[in-house]
MMTF fields as JSON, N, C-alpha, C and O atoms, coordinates in Angstrom:
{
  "mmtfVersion": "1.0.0",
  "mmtfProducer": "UNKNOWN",
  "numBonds": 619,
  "numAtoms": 620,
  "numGroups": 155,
  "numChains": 1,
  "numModels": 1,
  "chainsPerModel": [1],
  "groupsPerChain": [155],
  "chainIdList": ["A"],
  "bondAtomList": [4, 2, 8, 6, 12, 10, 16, 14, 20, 18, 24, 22, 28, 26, 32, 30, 36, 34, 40, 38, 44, 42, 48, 46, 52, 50, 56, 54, 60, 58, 64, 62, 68, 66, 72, 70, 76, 74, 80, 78, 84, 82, 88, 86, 92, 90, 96, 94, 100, 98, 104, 102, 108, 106, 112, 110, 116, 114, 120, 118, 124, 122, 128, 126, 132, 130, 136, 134, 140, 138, 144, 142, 148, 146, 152, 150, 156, 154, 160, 158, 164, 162, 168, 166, 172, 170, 176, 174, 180, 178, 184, 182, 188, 186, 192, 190, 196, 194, 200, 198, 204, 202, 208, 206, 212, 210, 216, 214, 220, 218, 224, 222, 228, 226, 232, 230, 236, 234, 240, 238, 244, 242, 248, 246, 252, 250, 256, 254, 260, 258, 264, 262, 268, 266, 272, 270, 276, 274, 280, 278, 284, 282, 288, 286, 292, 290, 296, 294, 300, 298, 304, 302, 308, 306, 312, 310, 316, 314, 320, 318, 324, 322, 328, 326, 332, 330, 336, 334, 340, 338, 344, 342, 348, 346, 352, 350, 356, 354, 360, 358, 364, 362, 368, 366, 372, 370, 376, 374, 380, 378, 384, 382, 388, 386, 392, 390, 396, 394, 400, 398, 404, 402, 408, 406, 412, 410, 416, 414, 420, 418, 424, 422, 428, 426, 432, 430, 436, 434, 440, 438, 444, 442, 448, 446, 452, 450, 456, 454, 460, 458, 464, 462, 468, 466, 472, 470, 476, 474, 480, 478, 484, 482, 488, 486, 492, 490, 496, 494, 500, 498, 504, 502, 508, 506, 512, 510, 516, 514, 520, 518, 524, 522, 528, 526, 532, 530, 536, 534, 540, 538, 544, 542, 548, 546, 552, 550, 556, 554, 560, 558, 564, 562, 568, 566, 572, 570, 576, 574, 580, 578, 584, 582, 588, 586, 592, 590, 596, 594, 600, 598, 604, 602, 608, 606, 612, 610, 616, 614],
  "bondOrderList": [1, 1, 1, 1, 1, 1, 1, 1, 1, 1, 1, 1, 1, 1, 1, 1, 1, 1, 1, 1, 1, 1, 1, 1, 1, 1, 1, 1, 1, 1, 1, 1, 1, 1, 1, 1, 1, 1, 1, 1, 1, 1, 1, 1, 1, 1, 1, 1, 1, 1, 1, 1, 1, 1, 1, 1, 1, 1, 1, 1, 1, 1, 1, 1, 1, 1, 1, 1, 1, 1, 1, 1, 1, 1, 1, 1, 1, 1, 1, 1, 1, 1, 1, 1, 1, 1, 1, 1, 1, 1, 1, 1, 1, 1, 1, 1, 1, 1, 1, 1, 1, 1, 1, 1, 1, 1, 1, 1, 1, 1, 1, 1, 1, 1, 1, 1, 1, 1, 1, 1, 1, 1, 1, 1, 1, 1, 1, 1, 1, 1, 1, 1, 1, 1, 1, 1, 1, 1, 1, 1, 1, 1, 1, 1, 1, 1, 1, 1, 1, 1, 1, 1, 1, 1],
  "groupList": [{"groupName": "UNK", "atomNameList": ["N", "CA", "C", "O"], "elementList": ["N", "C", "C", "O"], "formalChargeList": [0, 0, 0, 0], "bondAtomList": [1, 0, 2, 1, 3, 2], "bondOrderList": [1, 1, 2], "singleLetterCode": "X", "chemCompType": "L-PEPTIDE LINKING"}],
  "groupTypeList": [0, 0, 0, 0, 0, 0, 0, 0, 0, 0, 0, 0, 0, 0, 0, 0, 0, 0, 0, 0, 0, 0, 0, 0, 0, 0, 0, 0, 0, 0, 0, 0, 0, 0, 0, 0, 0, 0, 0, 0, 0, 0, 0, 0, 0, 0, 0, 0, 0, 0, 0, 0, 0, 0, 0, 0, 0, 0, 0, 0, 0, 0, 0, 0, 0, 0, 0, 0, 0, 0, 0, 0, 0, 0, 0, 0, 0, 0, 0, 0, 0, 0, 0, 0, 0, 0, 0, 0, 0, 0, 0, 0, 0, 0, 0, 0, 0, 0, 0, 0, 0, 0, 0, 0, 0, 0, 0, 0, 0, 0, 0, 0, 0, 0, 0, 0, 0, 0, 0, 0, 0, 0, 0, 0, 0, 0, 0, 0, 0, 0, 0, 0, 0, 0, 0, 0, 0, 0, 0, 0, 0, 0, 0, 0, 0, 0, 0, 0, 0, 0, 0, 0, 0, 0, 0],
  "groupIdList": [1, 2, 3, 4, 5, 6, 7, 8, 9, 10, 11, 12, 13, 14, 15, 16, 17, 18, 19, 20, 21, 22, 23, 24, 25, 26, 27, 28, 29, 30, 31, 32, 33, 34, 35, 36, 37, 38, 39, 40, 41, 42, 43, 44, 45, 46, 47, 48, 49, 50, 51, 52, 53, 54, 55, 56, 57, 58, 59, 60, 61, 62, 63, 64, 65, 66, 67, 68, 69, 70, 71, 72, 73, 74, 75, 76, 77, 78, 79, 80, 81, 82, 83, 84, 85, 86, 87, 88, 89, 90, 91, 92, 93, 94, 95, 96, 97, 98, 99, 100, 101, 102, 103, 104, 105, 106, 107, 108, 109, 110, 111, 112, 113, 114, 115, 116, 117, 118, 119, 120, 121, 122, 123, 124, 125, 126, 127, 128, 129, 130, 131, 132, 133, 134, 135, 136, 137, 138, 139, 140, 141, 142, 143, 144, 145, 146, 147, 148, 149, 150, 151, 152, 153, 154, 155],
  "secStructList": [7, 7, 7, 7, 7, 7, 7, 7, 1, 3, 3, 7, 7, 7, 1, 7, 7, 7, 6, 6, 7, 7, 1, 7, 7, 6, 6, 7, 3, 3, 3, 3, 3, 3, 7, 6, 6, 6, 7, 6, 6, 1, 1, 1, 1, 1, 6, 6, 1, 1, 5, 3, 3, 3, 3, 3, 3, 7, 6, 6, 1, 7, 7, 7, 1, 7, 7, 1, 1, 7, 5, 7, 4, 4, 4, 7, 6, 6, 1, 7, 7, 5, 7, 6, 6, 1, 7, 7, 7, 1, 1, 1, 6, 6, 7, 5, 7, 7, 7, 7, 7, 3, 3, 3, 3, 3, 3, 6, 6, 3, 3, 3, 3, 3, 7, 7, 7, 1, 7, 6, 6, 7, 3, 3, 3, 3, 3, 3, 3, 7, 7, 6, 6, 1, 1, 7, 1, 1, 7, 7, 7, 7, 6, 6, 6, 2, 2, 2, 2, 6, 6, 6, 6, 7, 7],
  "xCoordList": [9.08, 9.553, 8.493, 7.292, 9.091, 7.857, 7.388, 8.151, 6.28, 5.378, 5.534, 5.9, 5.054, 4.526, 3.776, 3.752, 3.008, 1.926, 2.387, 2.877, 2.235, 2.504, 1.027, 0.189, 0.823, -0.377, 0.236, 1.294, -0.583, -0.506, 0.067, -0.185, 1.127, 0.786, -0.269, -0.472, -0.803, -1.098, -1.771, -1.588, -2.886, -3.277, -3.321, -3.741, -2.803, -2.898, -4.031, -5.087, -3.898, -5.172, -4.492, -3.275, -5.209, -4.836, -5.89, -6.899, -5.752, -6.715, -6.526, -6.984, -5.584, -5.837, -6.524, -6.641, -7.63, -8.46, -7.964, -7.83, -7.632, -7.518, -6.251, -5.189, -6.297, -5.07, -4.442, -3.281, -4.959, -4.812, -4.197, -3.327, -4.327, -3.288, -1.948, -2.014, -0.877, -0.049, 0.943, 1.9, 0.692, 2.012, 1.567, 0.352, 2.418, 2.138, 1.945, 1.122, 2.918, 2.548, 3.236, 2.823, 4.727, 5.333, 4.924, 5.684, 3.62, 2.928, 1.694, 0.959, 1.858, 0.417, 0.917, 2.084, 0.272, 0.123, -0.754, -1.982, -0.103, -0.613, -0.201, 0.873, -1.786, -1.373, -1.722, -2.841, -0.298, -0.4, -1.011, -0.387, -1.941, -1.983, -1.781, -2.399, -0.773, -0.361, -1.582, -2.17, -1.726, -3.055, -2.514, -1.298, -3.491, -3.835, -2.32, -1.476, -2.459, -1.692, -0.235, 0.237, 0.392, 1.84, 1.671, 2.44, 0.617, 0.827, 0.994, 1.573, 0.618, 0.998, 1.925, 1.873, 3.384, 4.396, 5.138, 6.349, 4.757, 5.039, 6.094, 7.258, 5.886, 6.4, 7.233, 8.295, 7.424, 8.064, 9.89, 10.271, 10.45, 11.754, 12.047, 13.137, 10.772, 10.733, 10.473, 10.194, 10.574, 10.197, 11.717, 11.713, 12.841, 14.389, 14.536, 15.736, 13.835, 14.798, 13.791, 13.151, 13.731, 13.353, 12.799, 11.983, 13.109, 12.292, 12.131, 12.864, 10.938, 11.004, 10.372, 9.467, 11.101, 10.365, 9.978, 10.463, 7.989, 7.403, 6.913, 6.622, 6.974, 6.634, 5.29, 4.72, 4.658, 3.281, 2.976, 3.845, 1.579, 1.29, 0.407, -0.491, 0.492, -0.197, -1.421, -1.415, -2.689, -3.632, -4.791, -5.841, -4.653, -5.996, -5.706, -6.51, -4.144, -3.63, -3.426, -3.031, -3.833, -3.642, -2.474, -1.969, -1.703, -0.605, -1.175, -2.266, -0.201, 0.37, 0.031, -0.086, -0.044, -0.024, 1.341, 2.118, 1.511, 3.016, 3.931, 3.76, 5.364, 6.152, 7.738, 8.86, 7.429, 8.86, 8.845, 9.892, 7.996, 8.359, 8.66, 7.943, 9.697, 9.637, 8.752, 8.229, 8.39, 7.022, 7.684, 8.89, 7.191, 7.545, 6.822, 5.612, 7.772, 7.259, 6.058, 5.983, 4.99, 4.191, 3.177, 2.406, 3.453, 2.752, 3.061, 2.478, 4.064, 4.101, 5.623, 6.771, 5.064, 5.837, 7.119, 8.181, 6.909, 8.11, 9.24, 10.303, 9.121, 10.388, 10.254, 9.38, 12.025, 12.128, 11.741, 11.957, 11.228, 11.19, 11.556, 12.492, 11.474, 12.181, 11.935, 10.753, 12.58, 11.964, 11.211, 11.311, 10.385, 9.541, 10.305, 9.621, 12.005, 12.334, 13.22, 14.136, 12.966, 13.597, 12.83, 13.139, 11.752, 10.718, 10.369, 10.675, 9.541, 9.259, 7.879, 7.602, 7.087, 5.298, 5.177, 6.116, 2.793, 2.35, 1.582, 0.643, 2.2, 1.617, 3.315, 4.111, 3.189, 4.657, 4.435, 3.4, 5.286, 5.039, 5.0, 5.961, 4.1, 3.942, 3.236, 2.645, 3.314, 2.945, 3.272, 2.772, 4.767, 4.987, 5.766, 6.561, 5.264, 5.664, 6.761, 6.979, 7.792, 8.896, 8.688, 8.327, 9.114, 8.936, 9.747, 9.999, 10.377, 11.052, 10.451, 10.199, 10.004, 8.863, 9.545, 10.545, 9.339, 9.678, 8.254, 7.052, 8.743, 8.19, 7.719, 8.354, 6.387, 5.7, 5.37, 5.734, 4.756, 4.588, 4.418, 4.149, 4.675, 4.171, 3.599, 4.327, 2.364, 1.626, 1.2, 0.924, 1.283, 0.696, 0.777, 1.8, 0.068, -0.034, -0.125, -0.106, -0.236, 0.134, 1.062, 1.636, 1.289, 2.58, 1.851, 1.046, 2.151, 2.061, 3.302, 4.076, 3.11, 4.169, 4.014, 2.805, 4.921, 5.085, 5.384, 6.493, 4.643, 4.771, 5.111, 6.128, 4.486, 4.152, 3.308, 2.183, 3.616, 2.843, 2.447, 3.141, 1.37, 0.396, -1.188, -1.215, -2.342, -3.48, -4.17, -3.806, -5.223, -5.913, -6.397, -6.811, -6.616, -6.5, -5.508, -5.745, -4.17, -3.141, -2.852, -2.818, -2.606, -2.281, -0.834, -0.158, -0.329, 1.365, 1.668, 0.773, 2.524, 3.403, 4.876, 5.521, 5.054, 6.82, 7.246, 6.687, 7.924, 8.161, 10.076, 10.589, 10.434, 11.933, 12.643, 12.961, 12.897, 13.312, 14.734, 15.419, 14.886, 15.462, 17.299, 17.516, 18.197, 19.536, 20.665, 20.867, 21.377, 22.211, 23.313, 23.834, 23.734, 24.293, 23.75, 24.467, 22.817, 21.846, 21.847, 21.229, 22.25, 21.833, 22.755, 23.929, 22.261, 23.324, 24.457, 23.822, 25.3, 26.227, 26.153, 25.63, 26.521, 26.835, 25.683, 25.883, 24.501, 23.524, 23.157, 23.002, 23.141, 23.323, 21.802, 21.115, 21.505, 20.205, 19.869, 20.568, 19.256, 19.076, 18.3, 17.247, 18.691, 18.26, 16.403, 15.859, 15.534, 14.695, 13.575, 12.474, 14.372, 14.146, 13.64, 12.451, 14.736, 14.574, 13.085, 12.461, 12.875, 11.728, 10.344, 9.125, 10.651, 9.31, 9.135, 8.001, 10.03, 9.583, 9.48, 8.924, 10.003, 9.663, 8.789, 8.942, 7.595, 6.336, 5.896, 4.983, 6.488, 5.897, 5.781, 4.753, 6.865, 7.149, 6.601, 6.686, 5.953, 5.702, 4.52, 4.058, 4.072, 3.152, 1.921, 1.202],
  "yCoordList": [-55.737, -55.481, -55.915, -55.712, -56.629, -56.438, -55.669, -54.704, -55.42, -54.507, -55.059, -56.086, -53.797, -53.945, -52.702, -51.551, -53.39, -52.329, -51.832, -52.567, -50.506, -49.678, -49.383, -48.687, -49.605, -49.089, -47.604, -47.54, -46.367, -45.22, -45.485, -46.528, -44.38, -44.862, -43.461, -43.293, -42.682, -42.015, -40.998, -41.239, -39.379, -38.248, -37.199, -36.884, -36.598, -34.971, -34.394, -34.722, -33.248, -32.216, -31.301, -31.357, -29.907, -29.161, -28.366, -28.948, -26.704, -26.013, -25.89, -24.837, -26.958, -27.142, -27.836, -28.529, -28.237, -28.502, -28.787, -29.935, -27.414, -27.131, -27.927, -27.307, -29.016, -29.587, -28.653, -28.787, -28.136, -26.783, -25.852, -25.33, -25.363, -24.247, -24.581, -25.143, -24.387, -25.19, -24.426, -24.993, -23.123, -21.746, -21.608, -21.633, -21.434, -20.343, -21.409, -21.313, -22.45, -23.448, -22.929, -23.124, -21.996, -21.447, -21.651, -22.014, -21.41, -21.261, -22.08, -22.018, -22.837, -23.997, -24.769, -25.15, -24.899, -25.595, -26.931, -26.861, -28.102, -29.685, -30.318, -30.423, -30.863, -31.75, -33.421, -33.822, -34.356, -35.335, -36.586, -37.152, -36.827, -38.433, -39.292, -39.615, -39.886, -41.24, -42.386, -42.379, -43.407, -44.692, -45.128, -45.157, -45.566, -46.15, -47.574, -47.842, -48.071, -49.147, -49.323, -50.377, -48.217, -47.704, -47.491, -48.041, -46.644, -46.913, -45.251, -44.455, -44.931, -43.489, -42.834, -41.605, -43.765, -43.123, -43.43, -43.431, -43.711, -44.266, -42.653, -42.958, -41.277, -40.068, -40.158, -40.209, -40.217, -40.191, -39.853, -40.643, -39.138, -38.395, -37.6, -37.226, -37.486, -36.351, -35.003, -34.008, -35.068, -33.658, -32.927, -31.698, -33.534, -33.451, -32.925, -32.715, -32.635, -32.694, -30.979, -30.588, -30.346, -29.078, -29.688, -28.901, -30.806, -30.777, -32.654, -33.611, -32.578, -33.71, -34.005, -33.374, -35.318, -35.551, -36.23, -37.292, -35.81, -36.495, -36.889, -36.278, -38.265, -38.881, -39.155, -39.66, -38.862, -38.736, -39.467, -39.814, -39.545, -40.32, -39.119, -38.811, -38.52, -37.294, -38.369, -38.754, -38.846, -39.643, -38.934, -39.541, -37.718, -37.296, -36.709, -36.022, -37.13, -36.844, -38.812, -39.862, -38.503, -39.847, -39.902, -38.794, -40.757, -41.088, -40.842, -40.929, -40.597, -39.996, -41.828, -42.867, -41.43, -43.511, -43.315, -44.197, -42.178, -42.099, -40.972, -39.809, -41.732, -40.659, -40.544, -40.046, -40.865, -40.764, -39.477, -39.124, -38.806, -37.269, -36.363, -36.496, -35.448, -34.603, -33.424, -33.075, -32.566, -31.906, -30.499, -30.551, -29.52, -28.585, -28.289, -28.201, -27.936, -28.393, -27.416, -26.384, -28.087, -27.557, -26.786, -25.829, -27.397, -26.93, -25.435, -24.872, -24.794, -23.771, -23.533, -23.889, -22.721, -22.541, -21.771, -21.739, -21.327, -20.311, -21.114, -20.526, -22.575, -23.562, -24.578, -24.92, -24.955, -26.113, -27.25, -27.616, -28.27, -29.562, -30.562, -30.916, -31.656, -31.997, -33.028, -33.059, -34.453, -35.517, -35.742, -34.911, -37.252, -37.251, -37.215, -37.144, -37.264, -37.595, -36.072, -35.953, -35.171, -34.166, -33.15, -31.98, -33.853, -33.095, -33.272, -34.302, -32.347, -33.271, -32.914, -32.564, -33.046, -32.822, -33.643, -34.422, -34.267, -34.812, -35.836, -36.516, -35.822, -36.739, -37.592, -37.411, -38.491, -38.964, -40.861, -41.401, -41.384, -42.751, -43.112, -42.751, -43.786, -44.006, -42.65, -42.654, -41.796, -40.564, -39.844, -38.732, -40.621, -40.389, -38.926, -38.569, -38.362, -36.358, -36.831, -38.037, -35.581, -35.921, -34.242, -33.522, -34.007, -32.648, -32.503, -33.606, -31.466, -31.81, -30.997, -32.077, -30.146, -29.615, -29.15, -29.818, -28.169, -27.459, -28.329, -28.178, -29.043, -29.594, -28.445, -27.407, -28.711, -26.963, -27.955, -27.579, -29.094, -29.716, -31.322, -31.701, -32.186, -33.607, -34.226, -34.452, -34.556, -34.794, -36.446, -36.907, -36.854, -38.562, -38.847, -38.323, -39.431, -40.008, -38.529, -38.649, -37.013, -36.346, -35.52, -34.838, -35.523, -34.25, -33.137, -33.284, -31.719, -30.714, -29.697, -29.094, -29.795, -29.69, -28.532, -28.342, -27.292, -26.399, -26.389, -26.84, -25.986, -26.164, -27.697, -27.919, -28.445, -29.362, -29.121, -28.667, -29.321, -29.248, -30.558, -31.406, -30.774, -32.153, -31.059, -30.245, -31.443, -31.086, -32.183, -33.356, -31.592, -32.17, -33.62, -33.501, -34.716, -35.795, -37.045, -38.241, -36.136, -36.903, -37.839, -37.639, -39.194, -40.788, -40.193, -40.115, -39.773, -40.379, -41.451, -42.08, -41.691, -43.364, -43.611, -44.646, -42.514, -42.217, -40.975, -39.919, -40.952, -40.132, -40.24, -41.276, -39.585, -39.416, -38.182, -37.381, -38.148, -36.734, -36.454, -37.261, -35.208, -34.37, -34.594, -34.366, -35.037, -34.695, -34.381, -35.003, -33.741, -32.766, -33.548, -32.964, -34.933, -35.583, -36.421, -37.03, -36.312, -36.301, -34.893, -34.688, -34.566, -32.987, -33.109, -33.321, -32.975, -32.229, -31.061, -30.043, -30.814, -29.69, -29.195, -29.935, -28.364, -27.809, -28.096, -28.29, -28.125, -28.18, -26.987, -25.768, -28.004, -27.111, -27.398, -28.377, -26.519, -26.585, -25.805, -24.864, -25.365, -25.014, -23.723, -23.973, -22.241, -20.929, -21.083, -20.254, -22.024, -22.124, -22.26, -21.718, -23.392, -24.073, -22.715, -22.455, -21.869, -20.612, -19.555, -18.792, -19.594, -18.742, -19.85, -19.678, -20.259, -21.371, -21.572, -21.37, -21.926, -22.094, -20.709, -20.807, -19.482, -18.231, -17.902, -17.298, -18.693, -18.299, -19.34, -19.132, -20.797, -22.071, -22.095, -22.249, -21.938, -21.736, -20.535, -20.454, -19.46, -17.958, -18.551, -19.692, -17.044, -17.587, -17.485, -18.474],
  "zCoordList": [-5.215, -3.868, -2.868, -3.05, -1.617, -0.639, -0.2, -0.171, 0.313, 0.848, 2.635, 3.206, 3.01, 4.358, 4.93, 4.494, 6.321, 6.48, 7.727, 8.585, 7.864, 9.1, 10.181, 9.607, 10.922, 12.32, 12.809, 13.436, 12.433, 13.714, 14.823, 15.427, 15.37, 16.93, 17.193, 18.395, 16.507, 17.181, 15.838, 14.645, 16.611, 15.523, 16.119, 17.232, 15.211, 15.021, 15.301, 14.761, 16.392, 16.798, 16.31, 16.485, 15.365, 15.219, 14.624, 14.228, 14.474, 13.981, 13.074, 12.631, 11.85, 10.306, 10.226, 11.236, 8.822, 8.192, 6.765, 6.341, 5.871, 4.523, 3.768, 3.712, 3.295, 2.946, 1.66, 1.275, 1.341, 0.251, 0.857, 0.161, 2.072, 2.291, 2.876, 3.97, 2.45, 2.186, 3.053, 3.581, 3.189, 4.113, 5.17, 5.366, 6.078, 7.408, 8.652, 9.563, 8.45, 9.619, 10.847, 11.99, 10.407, 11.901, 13.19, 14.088, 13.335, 14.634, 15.237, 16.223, 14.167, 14.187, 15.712, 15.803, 16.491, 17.437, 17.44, 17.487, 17.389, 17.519, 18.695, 19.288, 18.942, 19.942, 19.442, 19.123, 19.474, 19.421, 20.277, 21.175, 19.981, 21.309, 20.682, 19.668, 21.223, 21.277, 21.842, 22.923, 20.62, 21.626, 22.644, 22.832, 23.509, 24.658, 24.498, 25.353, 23.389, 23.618, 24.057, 24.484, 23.908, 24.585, 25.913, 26.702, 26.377, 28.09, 28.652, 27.913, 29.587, 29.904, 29.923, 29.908, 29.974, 29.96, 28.977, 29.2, 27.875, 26.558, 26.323, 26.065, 26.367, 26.186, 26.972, 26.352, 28.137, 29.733, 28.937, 28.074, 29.189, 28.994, 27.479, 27.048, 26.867, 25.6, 26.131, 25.462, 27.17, 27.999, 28.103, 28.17, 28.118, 28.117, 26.601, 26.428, 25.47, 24.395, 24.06, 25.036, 23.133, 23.009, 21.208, 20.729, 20.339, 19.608, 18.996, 19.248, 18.189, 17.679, 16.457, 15.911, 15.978, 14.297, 14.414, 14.805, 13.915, 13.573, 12.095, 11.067, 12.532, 10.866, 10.8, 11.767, 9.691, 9.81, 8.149, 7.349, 7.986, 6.489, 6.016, 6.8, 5.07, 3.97, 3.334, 2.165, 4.583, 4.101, 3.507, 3.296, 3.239, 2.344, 0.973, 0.343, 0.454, -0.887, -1.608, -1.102, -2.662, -3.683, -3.761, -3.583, -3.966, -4.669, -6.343, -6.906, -6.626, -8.206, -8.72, -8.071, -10.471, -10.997, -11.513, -11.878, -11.496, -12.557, -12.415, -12.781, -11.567, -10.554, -12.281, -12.188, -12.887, -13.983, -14.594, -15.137, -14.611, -15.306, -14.039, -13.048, -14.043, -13.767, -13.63, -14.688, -12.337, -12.522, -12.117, -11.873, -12.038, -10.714, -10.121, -10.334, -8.712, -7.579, -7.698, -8.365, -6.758, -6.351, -7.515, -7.449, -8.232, -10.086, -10.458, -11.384, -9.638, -9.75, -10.874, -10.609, -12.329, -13.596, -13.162, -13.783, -12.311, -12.134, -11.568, -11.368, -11.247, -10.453, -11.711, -12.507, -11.356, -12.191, -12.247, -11.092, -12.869, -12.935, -12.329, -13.047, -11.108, -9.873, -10.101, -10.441, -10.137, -10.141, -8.426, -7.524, -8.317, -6.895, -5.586, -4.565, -5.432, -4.466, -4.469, -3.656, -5.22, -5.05, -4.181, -3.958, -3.732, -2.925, -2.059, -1.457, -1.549, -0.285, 0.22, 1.368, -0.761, -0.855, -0.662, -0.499, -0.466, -0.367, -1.084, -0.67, -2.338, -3.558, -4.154, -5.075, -3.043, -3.038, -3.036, -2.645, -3.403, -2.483, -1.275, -0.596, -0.707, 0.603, 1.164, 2.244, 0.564, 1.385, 2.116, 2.287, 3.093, 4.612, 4.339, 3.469, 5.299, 5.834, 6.529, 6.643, 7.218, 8.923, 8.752, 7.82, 10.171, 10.374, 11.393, 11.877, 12.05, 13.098, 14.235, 14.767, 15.069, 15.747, 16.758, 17.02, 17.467, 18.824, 19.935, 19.716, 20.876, 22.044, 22.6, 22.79, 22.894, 23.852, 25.105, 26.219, 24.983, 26.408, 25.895, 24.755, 27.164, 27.552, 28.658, 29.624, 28.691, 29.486, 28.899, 27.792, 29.898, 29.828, 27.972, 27.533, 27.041, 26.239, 25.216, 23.991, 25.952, 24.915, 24.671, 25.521, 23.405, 22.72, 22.199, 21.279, 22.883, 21.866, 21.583, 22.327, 19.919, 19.529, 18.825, 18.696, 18.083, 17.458, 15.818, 15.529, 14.81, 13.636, 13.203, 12.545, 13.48, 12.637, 11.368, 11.576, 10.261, 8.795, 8.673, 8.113, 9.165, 9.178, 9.728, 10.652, 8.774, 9.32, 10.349, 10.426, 11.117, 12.188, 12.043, 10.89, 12.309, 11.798, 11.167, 10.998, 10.87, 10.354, 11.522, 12.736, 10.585, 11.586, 11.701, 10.674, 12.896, 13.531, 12.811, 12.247, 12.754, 12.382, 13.371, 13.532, 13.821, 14.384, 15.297, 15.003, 16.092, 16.515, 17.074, 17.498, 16.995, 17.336, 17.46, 16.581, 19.031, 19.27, 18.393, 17.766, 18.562, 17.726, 18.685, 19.875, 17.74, 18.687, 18.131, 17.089, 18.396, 17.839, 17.032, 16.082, 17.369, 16.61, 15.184, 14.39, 15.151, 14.126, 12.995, 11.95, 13.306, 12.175, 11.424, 11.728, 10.298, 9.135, 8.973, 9.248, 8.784, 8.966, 7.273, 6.439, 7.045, 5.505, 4.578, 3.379, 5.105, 4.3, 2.662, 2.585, 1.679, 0.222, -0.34, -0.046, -1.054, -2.002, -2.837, -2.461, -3.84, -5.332, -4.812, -4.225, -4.949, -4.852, -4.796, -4.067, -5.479, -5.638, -4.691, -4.596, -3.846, -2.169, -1.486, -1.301, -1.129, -0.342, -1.234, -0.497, -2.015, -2.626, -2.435, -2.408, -2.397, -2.453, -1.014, -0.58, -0.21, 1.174, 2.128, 3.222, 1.706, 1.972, 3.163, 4.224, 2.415, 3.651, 4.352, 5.15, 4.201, 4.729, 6.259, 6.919, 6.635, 8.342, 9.074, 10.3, 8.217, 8.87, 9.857, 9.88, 10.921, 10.951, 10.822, 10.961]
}
């Protein structure tokens, strides 16, 4: 397959650090800047929407050499076995995170945003506000999902 390379537009400020602690982003407050090369009003009408997904790259986790076995998630014995796309961790191909975020403010070249699960330093790659014709309706998933993500969003 071809390859291709993606440029940041932008990184994560935040008072994460620990790529190990993995719960309790609920309330994490990030502020995004966008580079210089978009322009000041590169944000200019994300101030209209109440949230947005950002796509980000999980650059301080390796990629895996070998995604064909099934693992569970999060190495934790008590969940089943998932193949790599049944997940949505940070030892993935490509790496790339999305999150969808509550907008707290926009000011010139920055976003700060509400529970983003990206630590301080993460390269942006994307951003795309959140819109209601976009969402999923009847969303289904495996009893497992709900115990495991339990505490992810707290705060």
């Amino acid at each position: 397959m071809p390859s291709f390379e993606i440029t940041p537009i932008g990184t994560v400020r935040n008072n994460r650090t620990d790529v190990q602690h993995t719960d309790n982003w609920g309330a994490v407050r990030s502020t995004i800047t966008i580079d210089e090369r978009f322009g000041e009003a590169c944000l200019q009408g994300l101030e209209g929407f109440s949230h947005v997904e950002v796509l980000f790259v999980f650059d301080q986790f390796p990629e895996h050499d070998d995604y064909r076995e099934p693992r569970p998630y999060r190495g934790r014995s008590d969940l089943p076995p998932v193949g790599i796309f049944a997940g949505r961790g940070p030892r993935r191909p490509n790496r790339i995170g999305v999150t969808p975020c509550a907008i707290e403010s926009v000011h010139g070249r920055e976003l700060t945003v509400v529970g983003l699960d990206a630590v301080s330093g993460t390269p942006v790659i994307d951003l795309k506000p959140t819109m209601e014709e976009f969402r999923p309706v009847n969303i289904k998933q495996p009893e497992w999902v709900c115990r495991l993500m339990s505490e992810y969003f707290l705060p």
